[in-house]
CSV table of C-alpha atoms in Angstrom, one decimal:
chain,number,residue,atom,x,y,z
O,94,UNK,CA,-2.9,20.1,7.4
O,95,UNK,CA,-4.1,19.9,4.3
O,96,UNK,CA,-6.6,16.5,3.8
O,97,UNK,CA,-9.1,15.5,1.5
O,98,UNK,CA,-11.5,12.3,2.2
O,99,UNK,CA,-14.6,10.6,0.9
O,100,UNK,CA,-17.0,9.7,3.1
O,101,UNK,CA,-17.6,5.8,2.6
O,102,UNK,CA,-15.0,3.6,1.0
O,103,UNK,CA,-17.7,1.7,-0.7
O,104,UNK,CA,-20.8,2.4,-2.5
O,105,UNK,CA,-23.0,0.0,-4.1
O,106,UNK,CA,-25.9,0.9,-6.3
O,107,UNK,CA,-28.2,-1.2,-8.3
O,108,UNK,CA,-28.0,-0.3,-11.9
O,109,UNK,CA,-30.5,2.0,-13.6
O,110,UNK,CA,-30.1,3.9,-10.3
O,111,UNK,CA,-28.3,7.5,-9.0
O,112,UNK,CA,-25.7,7.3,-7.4
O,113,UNK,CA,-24.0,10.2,-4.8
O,114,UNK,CA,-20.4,9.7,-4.1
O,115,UNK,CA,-19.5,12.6,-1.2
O,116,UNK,CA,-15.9,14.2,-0.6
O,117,UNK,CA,-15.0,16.3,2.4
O,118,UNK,CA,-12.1,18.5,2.1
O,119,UNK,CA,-10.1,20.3,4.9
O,120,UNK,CA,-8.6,23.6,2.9
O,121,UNK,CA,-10.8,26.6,3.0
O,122,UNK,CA,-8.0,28.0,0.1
O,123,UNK,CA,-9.1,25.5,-2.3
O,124,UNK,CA,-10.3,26.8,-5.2
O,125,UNK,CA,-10.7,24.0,-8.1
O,126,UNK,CA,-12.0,20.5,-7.8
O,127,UNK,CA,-11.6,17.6,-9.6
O,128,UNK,CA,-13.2,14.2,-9.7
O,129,UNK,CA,-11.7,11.0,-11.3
O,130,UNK,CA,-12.7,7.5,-12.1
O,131,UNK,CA,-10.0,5.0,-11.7
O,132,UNK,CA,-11.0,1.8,-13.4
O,133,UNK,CA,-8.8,-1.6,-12.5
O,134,UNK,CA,-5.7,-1.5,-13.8
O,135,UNK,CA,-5.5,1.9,-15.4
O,136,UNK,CA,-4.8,5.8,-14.9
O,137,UNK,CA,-7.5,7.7,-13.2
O,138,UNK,CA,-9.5,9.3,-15.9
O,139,UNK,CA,-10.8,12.7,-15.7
O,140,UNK,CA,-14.7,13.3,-15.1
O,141,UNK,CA,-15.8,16.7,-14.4
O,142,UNK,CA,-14.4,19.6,-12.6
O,143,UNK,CA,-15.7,22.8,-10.8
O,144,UNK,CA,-14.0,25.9,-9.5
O,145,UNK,CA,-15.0,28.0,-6.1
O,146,UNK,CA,-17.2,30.3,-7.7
O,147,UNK,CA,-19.5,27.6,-9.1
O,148,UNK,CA,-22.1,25.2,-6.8
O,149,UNK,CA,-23.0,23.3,-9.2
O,150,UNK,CA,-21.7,22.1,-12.6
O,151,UNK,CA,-23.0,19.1,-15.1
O,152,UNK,CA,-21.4,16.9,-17.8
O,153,UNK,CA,-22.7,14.2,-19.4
O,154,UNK,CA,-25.0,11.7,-17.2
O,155,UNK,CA,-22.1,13.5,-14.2
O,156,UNK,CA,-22.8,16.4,-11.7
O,157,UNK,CA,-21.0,17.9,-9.4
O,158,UNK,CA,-22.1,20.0,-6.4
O,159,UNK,CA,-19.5,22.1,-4.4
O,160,UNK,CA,-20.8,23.4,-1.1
O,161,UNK,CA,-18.2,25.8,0.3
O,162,UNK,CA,-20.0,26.6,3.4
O,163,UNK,CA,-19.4,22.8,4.9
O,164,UNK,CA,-16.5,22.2,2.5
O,165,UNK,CA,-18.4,19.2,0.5
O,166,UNK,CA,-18.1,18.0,-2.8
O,167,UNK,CA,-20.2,15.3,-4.2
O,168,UNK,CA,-20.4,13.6,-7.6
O,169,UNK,CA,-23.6,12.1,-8.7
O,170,UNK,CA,-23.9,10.0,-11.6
O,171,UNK,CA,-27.4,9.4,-13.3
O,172,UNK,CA,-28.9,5.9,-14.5
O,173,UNK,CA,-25.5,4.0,-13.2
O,174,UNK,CA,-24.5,1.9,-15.4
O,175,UNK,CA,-22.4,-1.5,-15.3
O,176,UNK,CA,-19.4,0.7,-17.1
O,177,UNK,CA,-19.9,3.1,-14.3
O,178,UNK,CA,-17.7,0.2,-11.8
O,179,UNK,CA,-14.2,2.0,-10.4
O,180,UNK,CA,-13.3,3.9,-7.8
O,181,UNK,CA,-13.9,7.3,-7.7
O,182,UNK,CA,-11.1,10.4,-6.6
O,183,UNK,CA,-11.9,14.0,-5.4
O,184,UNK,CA,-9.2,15.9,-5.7
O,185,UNK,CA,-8.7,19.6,-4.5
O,186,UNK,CA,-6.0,22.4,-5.3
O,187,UNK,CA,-5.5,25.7,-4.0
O,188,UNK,CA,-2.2,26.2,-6.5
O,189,UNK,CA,-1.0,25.1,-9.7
O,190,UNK,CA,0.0,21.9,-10.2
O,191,UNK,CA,-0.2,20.7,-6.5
O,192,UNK,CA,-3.7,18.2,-6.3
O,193,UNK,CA,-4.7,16.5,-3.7
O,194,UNK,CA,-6.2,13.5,-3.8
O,195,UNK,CA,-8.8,11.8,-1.7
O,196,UNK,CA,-8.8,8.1,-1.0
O,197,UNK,CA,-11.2,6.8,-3.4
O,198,UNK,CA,-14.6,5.4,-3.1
O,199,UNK,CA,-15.0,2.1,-5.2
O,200,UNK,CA,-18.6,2.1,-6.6
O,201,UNK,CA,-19.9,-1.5,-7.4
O,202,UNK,CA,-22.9,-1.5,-9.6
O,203,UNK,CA,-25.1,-4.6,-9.1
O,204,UNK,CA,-27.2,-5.6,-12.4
R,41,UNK,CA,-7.5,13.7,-26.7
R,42,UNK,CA,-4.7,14.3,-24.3
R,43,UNK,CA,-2.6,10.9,-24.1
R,44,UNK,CA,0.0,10.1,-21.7
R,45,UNK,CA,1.7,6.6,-22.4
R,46,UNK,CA,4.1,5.1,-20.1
R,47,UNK,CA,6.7,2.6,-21.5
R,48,UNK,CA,6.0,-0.6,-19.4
R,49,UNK,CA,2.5,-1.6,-17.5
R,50,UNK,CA,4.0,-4.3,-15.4
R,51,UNK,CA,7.6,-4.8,-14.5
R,52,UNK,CA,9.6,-7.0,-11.9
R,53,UNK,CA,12.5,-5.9,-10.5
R,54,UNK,CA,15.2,-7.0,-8.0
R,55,UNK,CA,16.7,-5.0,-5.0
R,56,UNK,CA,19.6,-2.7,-5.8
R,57,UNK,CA,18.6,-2.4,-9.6
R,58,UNK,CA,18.4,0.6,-11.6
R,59,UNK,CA,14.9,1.3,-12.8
R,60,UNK,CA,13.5,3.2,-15.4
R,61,UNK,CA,10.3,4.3,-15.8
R,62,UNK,CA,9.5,6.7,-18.8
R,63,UNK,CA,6.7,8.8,-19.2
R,64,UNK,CA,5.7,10.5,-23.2
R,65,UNK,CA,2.5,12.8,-23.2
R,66,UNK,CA,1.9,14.4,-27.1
R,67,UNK,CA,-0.1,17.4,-25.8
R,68,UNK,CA,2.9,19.7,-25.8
R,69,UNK,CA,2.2,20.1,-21.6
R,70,UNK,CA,4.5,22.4,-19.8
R,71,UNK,CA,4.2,20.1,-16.3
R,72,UNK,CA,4.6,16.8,-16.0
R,73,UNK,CA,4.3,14.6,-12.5
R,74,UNK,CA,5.1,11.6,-11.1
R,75,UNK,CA,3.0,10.0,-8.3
R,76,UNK,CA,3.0,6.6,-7.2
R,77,UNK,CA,-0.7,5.0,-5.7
R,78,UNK,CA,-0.7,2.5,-2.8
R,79,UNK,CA,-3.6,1.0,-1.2
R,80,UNK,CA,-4.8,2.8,2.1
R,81,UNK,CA,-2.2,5.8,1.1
R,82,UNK,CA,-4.1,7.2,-2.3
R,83,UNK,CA,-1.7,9.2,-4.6
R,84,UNK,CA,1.2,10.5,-3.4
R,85,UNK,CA,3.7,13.3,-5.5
R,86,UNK,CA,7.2,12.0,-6.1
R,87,UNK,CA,8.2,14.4,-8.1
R,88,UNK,CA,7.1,16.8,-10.5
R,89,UNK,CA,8.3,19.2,-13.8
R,90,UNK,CA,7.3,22.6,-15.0
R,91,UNK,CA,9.5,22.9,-17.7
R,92,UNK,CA,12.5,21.0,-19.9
R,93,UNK,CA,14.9,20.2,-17.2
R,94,UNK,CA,13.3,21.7,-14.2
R,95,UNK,CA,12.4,19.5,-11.7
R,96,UNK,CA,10.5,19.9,-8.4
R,97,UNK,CA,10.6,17.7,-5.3
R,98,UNK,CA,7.2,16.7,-4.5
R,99,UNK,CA,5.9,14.6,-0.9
R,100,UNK,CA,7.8,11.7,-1.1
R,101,UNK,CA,11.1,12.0,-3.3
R,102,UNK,CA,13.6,10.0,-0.8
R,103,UNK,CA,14.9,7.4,-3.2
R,104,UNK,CA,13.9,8.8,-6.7
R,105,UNK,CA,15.1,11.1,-8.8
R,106,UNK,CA,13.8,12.1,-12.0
R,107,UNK,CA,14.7,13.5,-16.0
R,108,UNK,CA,13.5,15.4,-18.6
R,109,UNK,CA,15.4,16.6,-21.3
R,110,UNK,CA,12.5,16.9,-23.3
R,111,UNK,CA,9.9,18.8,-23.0
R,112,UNK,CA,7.3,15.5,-24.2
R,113,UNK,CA,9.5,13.1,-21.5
R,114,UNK,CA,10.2,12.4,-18.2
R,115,UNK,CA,11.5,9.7,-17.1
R,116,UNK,CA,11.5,8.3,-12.9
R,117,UNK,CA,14.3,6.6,-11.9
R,118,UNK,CA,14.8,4.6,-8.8
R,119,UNK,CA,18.6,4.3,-8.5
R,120,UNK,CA,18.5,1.2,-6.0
R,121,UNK,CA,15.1,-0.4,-5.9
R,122,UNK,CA,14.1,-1.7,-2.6
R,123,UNK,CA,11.0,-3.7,-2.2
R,124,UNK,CA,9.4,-0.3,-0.2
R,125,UNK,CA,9.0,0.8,-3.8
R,126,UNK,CA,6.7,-2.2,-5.3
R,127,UNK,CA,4.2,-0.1,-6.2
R,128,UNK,CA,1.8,1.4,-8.9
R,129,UNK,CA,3.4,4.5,-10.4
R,130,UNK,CA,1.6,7.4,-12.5
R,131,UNK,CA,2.5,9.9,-14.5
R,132,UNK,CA,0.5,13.1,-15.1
R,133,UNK,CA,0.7,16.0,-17.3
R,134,UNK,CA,-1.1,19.4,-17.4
R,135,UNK,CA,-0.6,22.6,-19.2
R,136,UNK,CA,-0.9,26.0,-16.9
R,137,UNK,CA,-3.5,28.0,-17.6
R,138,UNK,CA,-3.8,31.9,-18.1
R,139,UNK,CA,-4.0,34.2,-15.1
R,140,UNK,CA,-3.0,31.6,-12.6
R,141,UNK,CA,-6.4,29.3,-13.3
R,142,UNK,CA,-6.3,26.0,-12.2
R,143,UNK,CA,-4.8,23.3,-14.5
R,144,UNK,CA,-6.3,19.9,-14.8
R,145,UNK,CA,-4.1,16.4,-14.7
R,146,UNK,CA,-4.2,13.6,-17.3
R,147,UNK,CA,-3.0,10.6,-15.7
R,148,UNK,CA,-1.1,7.5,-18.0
R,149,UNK,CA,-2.3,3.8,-17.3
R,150,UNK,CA,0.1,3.2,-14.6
R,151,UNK,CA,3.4,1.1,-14.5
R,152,UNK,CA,3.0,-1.7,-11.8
R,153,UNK,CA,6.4,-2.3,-10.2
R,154,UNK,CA,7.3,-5.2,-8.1
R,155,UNK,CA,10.4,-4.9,-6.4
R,156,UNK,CA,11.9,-8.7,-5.1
């Protein structure tokens, strides 16, 4: 079936420093990504997305790198910041309106 | 910016009680979803909208059922609340792209029920 997971449940970084939070999805069909920061007590809150015919796509201090081959996505986030503390969603799709959604990976940023 | 509200961030509840739990987005979105968020489990589709009273079951709609009789609102509504359903609930909305391209989801803050 259809699954999509991150790879460690818990990432801590030191802040000034990149961090790389990895997703593994299951559905070779998949064709748009999504990745979403949740922070405590709120919605998750769009970041950056990337369809199948990109590898690579970059937003503001954000990238995201899709490699179809091993069906990977990772987000990595430059200069983390304090602000940068929530847990982070992949989410994948293959058609309209139907996401799914990876567990979450809760990024602690020590100062 | 696309906002989604949703009418209550915390609410307690007891078994067997009618809840409501309302959902407004003011980007003129065509589909709206409900998904509720429990630890260990991620987000999970209850139910979701493509259009002014259309409704679509999604993974998990035993014991929900859901309005919208407009196309900025839809409401969730649990007809008797059971402590199975203390949970975080979300709302999403997302407007379908041309030529079948993927749409992207704006979540609300959540609604933290507590069923007792």
């Amino acid at each position: 079936g259809e699954s999509v997971g991150l790879h460690l449940p818990t990432l801590s970084v030191q802040e000034g420093d990149n961090s790389i939070i990895n997703c593994a999805y299951s559905n070779s069909a998949s064709d748009y990504f999504i990745w979403y920061k949740q922070e405590s007590g709120k919605g998750p809150q769009f970041i950056i997305d990337i369809r199948s015919n990109m590898d690579k796509r970059q937003g503001q201090r954000v990238t995201v790198l899709l490699n179809k081959t091993v069906k990977h996505l990772s987000l990595q986030i430059a200069a983390t910041q304090p602000g940068d503390s929530a847990v982070y969603f992949c989410a994948e799709t293959s058609r309209p309106g139907k996401l799914i959604f990876g567990q979450g990976t809760t990024l602690q940023v020590k100062p | 910016d696309v906002k989604v509200t949703q009418s209550s961030r915390y609410l307690v509840k007891r078994t067997g009680e009618k809840v409501f739990l309302e959902c407004v987005q003011d980007m003129d979105h065509e589909n709206m979803f409900w998904y509720r968020q429990d630890p260990g489990l991620g987000l999970r589709l209850i139910y979701f909208s493509y259009d002014v009273k259309m409704k679509e079951k999604g993974d998990i709609p035993e014991g929900y059922s859901v309005s919208r009789e407009k196309k900025e609102r839809f409401s969730l509504i649990l007809e008797s609340a059971s402590t199975n359903q203390t949970s975080m609930y979300l709302c999403a909305s997302s407007s379908p792209q041309p030529s079948g391209g993927r749409e992207t989801q704006y979540f609300g803050p959540g609604t933290r029920l507590l069923v007792l």
